[in-house]
Amino acid sequence: ETGVTQTPRHLVMGMTNKKSLKCEQHLGHNAMYWYKQSAKKPLELMFVYSLEERVENNSVPSRFSPECPNSSHLFLHLHTLQPEDSALYLCASSQVQGGTGTEAFFGQGTRLTVV
Amino acid sequence: AQTVTQSQPEMSVQEAETVTLSCTYDTSESDYYLFWYKQPPSRQMILVIRQEAYKQQNATENRFSVNFQKAAKSFSLKISDSQLGDAAMYFCAYRSARMNRDDKIIFGKGTRLHILP
């Protein structure tokens, strides 16, 4: 049983759709992350919320929009995606305190297919 | 910028044998964490083992152990008595111990491990 839960597990959406991915962590962590995992590519960090501060990755297209209403929940809002955005989207959380972080705990991911 | 390199895209090992997965990294920092994660076909990324750079002693977790060579910036994973359930993609990862604004864990490209019955 993971302390990080992602929904939905699978999502198929058209290029004109708007959808959201949800992540919830039950570990009391204060940092949450979105990663993109594509075939034959390394894990790409998309967004970080650390101590309630958002850190943007400037290489992420604006069609991806994160939202972190509190330290336990993280969303990734999707709109007008492209087929190349099809990938596994992984949410993770960790505890960051006093300048020393720890390992990240991952959810099971959302397999996104853009048609 | 820090980088993590896994030079073995795929490896195979006979069940019950020992296998070593390689990882090298590059950083100018002196204090950091290193991790090995396992991602089985179920896609769940699971932490296998963690090493603090300030510790000289190599971390061990049951059948999993690391060979941490700080000067050489090498962090290999040894799996002893390989089991069928060990089949997965293994990722080496780095994290700075210094909290900064773009805090992130950096992953290698992964090594797919096959266990041969």
PDB file of N, CA, C and O in Angstrom, chain B residues 13-52:
ATOM      1  N   VAL B  13      20.558 -11.935 -15.398  1.00  0.00           N
ATOM      2  CA  VAL B  13      21.267 -12.736 -14.403  1.00  0.00           C
ATOM      3  C   VAL B  13      20.467 -14.004 -14.146  1.00  0.00           C
ATOM      4  O   VAL B  13      19.228 -14.000 -14.211  1.00  0.00           O
ATOM      5  N   GLN B  14      21.173 -15.058 -13.875  1.00  0.00           N
ATOM      6  CA  GLN B  14      20.522 -16.319 -13.560  1.00  0.00           C
ATOM      7  C   GLN B  14      19.954 -16.233 -12.147  1.00  0.00           C
ATOM      8  O   GLN B  14      20.563 -15.629 -11.237  1.00  0.00           O
ATOM      9  N   GLU B  15      18.795 -16.809 -11.981  1.00  0.00           N
ATOM     10  CA  GLU B  15      18.189 -16.864 -10.649  1.00  0.00           C
ATOM     11  C   GLU B  15      19.188 -17.447  -9.646  1.00  0.00           C
ATOM     12  O   GLU B  15      19.906 -18.403  -9.963  1.00  0.00           O
ATOM     13  N   ALA B  16      19.232 -16.821  -8.461  1.00  0.00           N
ATOM     14  CA  ALA B  16      20.108 -17.207  -7.347  1.00  0.00           C
ATOM     15  C   ALA B  16      21.544 -16.696  -7.496  1.00  0.00           C
ATOM     16  O   ALA B  16      22.335 -16.832  -6.552  1.00  0.00           O
ATOM     17  N   GLU B  17      21.864 -16.122  -8.637  1.00  0.00           N
ATOM     18  CA  GLU B  17      23.197 -15.570  -8.818  1.00  0.00           C
ATOM     19  C   GLU B  17      23.240 -14.118  -8.347  1.00  0.00           C
ATOM     20  O   GLU B  17      22.224 -13.533  -7.940  1.00  0.00           O
ATOM     21  N   THR B  18      24.428 -13.541  -8.440  1.00  0.00           N
ATOM     22  CA  THR B  18      24.652 -12.162  -8.020  1.00  0.00           C
ATOM     23  C   THR B  18      24.870 -11.277  -9.231  1.00  0.00           C
ATOM     24  O   THR B  18      25.518 -11.690 -10.203  1.00  0.00           O
ATOM     25  N   VAL B  19      24.315 -10.081  -9.180  1.00  0.00           N
ATOM     26  CA  VAL B  19      24.464  -9.135 -10.287  1.00  0.00           C
ATOM     27  C   VAL B  19      24.783  -7.760  -9.725  1.00  0.00           C
ATOM     28  O   VAL B  19      24.334  -7.411  -8.624  1.00  0.00           O
ATOM     29  N   THR B  20      25.567  -6.994 -10.478  1.00  0.00           N
ATOM     30  CA  THR B  20      25.929  -5.640 -10.071  1.00  0.00           C
ATOM     31  C   THR B  20      25.525  -4.654 -11.153  1.00  0.00           C
ATOM     32  O   THR B  20      25.902  -4.804 -12.315  1.00  0.00           O
ATOM     33  N   LEU B  21      24.762  -3.658 -10.745  1.00  0.00           N
ATOM     34  CA  LEU B  21      24.334  -2.596 -11.652  1.00  0.00           C
ATOM     35  C   LEU B  21      25.201  -1.360 -11.402  1.00  0.00           C
ATOM     36  O   LEU B  21      25.408  -0.966 -10.250  1.00  0.00           O
ATOM     37  N   SER B  22      25.654  -0.748 -12.474  1.00  0.00           N
ATOM     38  CA  SER B  22      26.589   0.377 -12.361  1.00  0.00           C
ATOM     39  C   SER B  22      25.880   1.720 -12.402  1.00  0.00           C
ATOM     40  O   SER B  22      24.845   1.870 -13.060  1.00  0.00           O
ATOM     41  N   CYS B  23      26.476   2.669 -11.709  1.00  0.00           N
ATOM     42  CA  CYS B  23      25.975   4.040 -11.725  1.00  0.00           C
ATOM     43  C   CYS B  23      27.130   4.980 -11.430  1.00  0.00           C
ATOM     44  O   CYS B  23      27.909   4.742 -10.488  1.00  0.00           O
ATOM     45  N   THR B  24      27.263   6.004 -12.221  1.00  0.00           N
ATOM     46  CA  THR B  24      28.216   7.066 -11.919  1.00  0.00           C
ATOM     47  C   THR B  24      27.462   8.383 -11.927  1.00  0.00           C
ATOM     48  O   THR B  24      26.401   8.513 -12.535  1.00  0.00           O
ATOM     49  N   TYR B  25      28.010   9.355 -11.238  1.00  0.00           N
ATOM     50  CA  TYR B  25      27.334  10.636 -11.142  1.00  0.00           C
ATOM     51  C   TYR B  25      28.373  11.742 -11.147  1.00  0.00           C
ATOM     52  O   TYR B  25      29.565  11.496 -10.945  1.00  0.00           O
ATOM     53  N   ASP B  26      27.902  12.923 -11.398  1.00  0.00           N
ATOM     54  CA  ASP B  26      28.805  14.072 -11.413  1.00  0.00           C
ATOM     55  C   ASP B  26      28.187  15.181 -10.575  1.00  0.00           C
ATOM     56  O   ASP B  26      27.021  15.527 -10.762  1.00  0.00           O
ATOM     57  N   THR B  27      28.955  15.715  -9.665  1.00  0.00           N
ATOM     58  CA  THR B  27      28.497  16.812  -8.826  1.00  0.00           C
ATOM     59  C   THR B  27      29.703  17.545  -8.266  1.00  0.00           C
ATOM     60  O   THR B  27      30.775  16.961  -8.114  1.00  0.00           O
ATOM     61  N   SER B  28      29.501  18.791  -7.956  1.00  0.00           N
ATOM     62  CA  SER B  28      30.548  19.571  -7.304  1.00  0.00           C
ATOM     63  C   SER B  28      30.271  19.695  -5.809  1.00  0.00           C
ATOM     64  O   SER B  28      31.072  20.275  -5.071  1.00  0.00           O
ATOM     65  N   GLU B  29      29.161  19.133  -5.364  1.00  0.00           N
ATOM     66  CA  GLU B  29      28.790  19.218  -3.959  1.00  0.00           C
ATOM     67  C   GLU B  29      29.453  18.096  -3.169  1.00  0.00           C
ATOM     68  O   GLU B  29      29.848  17.060  -3.719  1.00  0.00           O
ATOM     69  N   SER B  30      29.568  18.319  -1.878  1.00  0.00           N
ATOM     70  CA  SER B  30      30.206  17.324  -1.013  1.00  0.00           C
ATOM     71  C   SER B  30      29.202  16.551  -0.168  1.00  0.00           C
ATOM     72  O   SER B  30      29.498  15.473   0.322  1.00  0.00           O
ATOM     73  N   ASP B  31      28.009  17.110  -0.032  1.00  0.00           N
ATOM     74  CA  ASP B  31      27.006  16.460   0.798  1.00  0.00           C
ATOM     75  C   ASP B  31      25.758  16.202  -0.039  1.00  0.00           C
ATOM     76  O   ASP B  31      25.150  17.134  -0.559  1.00  0.00           O
ATOM     77  N   TYR B  32      25.383  14.949  -0.132  1.00  0.00           N
ATOM     78  CA  TYR B  32      24.254  14.599  -0.990  1.00  0.00           C
ATOM     79  C   TYR B  32      23.774  13.204  -0.618  1.00  0.00           C
ATOM     80  O   TYR B  32      24.365  12.529   0.228  1.00  0.00           O
ATOM     81  N   TYR B  33      22.683  12.807  -1.249  1.00  0.00           N
ATOM     82  CA  TYR B  33      22.127  11.477  -1.066  1.00  0.00           C
ATOM     83  C   TYR B  33      22.143  10.754  -2.413  1.00  0.00           C
ATOM     84  O   TYR B  33      21.965  11.372  -3.462  1.00  0.00           O
ATOM     85  N   LEU B  34      22.296   9.469  -2.338  1.00  0.00           N
ATOM     86  CA  LEU B  34      22.185   8.621  -3.521  1.00  0.00           C
ATOM     87  C   LEU B  34      21.164   7.530  -3.243  1.00  0.00           C
ATOM     88  O   LEU B  34      21.072   7.027  -2.114  1.00  0.00           O
ATOM     89  N   PHE B  35      20.425   7.178  -4.275  1.00  0.00           N
ATOM     90  CA  PHE B  35      19.364   6.190  -4.119  1.00  0.00           C
ATOM     91  C   PHE B  35      19.387   5.193  -5.272  1.00  0.00           C
ATOM     92  O   PHE B  35      19.819   5.521  -6.375  1.00  0.00           O
ATOM     93  N   TRP B  36      18.868   4.035  -5.003  1.00  0.00           N
ATOM     94  CA  TRP B  36      18.478   3.094  -6.044  1.00  0.00           C
ATOM     95  C   TRP B  36      16.985   2.850  -5.892  1.00  0.00           C
ATOM     96  O   TRP B  36      16.514   2.494  -4.807  1.00  0.00           O
ATOM     97  N   TYR B  37      16.281   3.043  -7.014  1.00  0.00           N
ATOM     98  CA  TYR B  37      14.858   2.772  -7.069  1.00  0.00           C
ATOM     99  C   TYR B  37      14.614   1.600  -8.006  1.00  0.00           C
ATOM    100  O   TYR B  37      15.327   1.407  -8.985  1.00  0.00           O
ATOM    101  N   LYS B  38      13.548   0.874  -7.709  1.00  0.00           N
ATOM    102  CA  LYS B  38      13.121  -0.255  -8.533  1.00  0.00           C
ATOM    103  C   LYS B  38      11.741   0.062  -9.087  1.00  0.00           C
ATOM    104  O   LYS B  38      10.855   0.517  -8.352  1.00  0.00           O
ATOM    105  N   GLN B  39      11.562  -0.182 -10.387  1.00  0.00           N
ATOM    106  CA  GLN B  39      10.245   0.013 -10.992  1.00  0.00           C
ATOM    107  C   GLN B  39       9.850  -1.266 -11.717  1.00  0.00           C
ATOM    108  O   GLN B  39      10.245  -1.514 -12.846  1.00  0.00           O
ATOM    109  N   PRO B  40       9.048  -2.116 -11.076  1.00  0.00           N
ATOM    110  CA  PRO B  40       8.589  -3.350 -11.718  1.00  0.00           C
ATOM    111  C   PRO B  40       7.522  -3.029 -12.767  1.00  0.00           C
ATOM    112  O   PRO B  40       7.134  -1.866 -12.903  1.00  0.00           O
ATOM    113  N   PRO B  41       7.063  -4.036 -13.491  1.00  0.00           N
ATOM    114  CA  PRO B  41       6.040  -3.794 -14.519  1.00  0.00           C
ATOM    115  C   PRO B  41       4.786  -3.111 -13.987  1.00  0.00           C
ATOM    116  O   PRO B  41       4.066  -2.474 -14.740  1.00  0.00           O
ATOM    117  N   SER B  42       4.522  -3.225 -12.718  1.00  0.00           N
ATOM    118  CA  SER B  42       3.359  -2.551 -12.128  1.00  0.00           C
ATOM    119  C   SER B  42       3.520  -1.036 -12.131  1.00  0.00           C
ATOM    120  O   SER B  42       2.575  -0.318 -11.826  1.00  0.00           O
ATOM    121  N   ARG B  43       4.733  -0.546 -12.447  1.00  0.00           N
ATOM    122  CA  ARG B  43       5.057   0.873 -12.589  1.00  0.00           C
ATOM    123  C   ARG B  43       5.341   1.590 -11.272  1.00  0.00           C
ATOM    124  O   ARG B  43       5.759   2.732 -11.287  1.00  0.00           O
ATOM    125  N   GLN B  44       5.096   0.968 -10.153  1.00  0.00           N
ATOM    126  CA  GLN B  44       5.338   1.617  -8.865  1.00  0.00           C
ATOM    127  C   GLN B  44       6.839   1.759  -8.629  1.00  0.00           C
ATOM    128  O   GLN B  44       7.566   0.784  -8.612  1.00  0.00           O
ATOM    129  N   MET B  45       7.280   2.978  -8.443  1.00  0.00           N
ATOM    130  CA  MET B  45       8.684   3.226  -8.121  1.00  0.00           C
ATOM    131  C   MET B  45       8.888   2.982  -6.630  1.00  0.00           C
ATOM    132  O   MET B  45       8.248   3.621  -5.796  1.00  0.00           O
ATOM    133  N   ILE B  46       9.792   2.092  -6.319  1.00  0.00           N
ATOM    134  CA  ILE B  46      10.008   1.695  -4.928  1.00  0.00           C
ATOM    135  C   ILE B  46      11.460   1.943  -4.559  1.00  0.00           C
ATOM    136  O   ILE B  46      12.370   1.565  -5.301  1.00  0.00           O
ATOM    137  N   LEU B  47      11.674   2.552  -3.430  1.00  0.00           N
ATOM    138  CA  LEU B  47      13.044   2.775  -2.969  1.00  0.00           C
ATOM    139  C   LEU B  47      13.656   1.451  -2.535  1.00  0.00           C
ATOM    140  O   LEU B  47      13.072   0.705  -1.751  1.00  0.00           O
ATOM    141  N   VAL B  48      14.828   1.165  -3.069  1.00  0.00           N
ATOM    142  CA  VAL B  48      15.540  -0.061  -2.724  1.00  0.00           C
ATOM    143  C   VAL B  48      16.549   0.202  -1.622  1.00  0.00           C
ATOM    144  O   VAL B  48      16.626  -0.527  -0.627  1.00  0.00           O
ATOM    145  N   ILE B  49      17.333   1.265  -1.797  1.00  0.00           N
ATOM    146  CA  ILE B  49      18.408   1.517  -0.846  1.00  0.00           C
ATOM    147  C   ILE B  49      18.838   2.977  -0.973  1.00  0.00           C
ATOM    148  O   ILE B  49      18.664   3.596  -2.031  1.00  0.00           O
ATOM    149  N   ARG B  50      19.376   3.508   0.115  1.00  0.00           N
ATOM    150  CA  ARG B  50      19.774   4.906   0.147  1.00  0.00           C
ATOM    151  C   ARG B  50      21.123   5.017   0.833  1.00  0.00           C
ATOM    152  O   ARG B  50      21.447   4.266   1.741  1.00  0.00           O
ATOM    153  N   GLN B  51      21.914   5.983   0.351  1.00  0.00           N
ATOM    154  CA  GLN B  51      23.251   6.204   0.896  1.00  0.00           C
ATOM    155  C   GLN B  51      23.454   7.693   1.134  1.00  0.00           C
ATOM    156  O   GLN B  51      23.201   8.497   0.241  1.00  0.00           O
ATOM    157  N   GLU B  52      23.909   8.043   2.328  1.00  0.00           N
ATOM    158  CA  GLU B  52      24.294   9.426   2.598  1.00  0.00           C
ATOM    159  C   GLU B  52      25.770   9.585   2.253  1.00  0.00           C
ATOM    160  O   GLU B  52      26.592   8.753   2.654  1.00  0.00           O
TER     161      GLU B  52
END
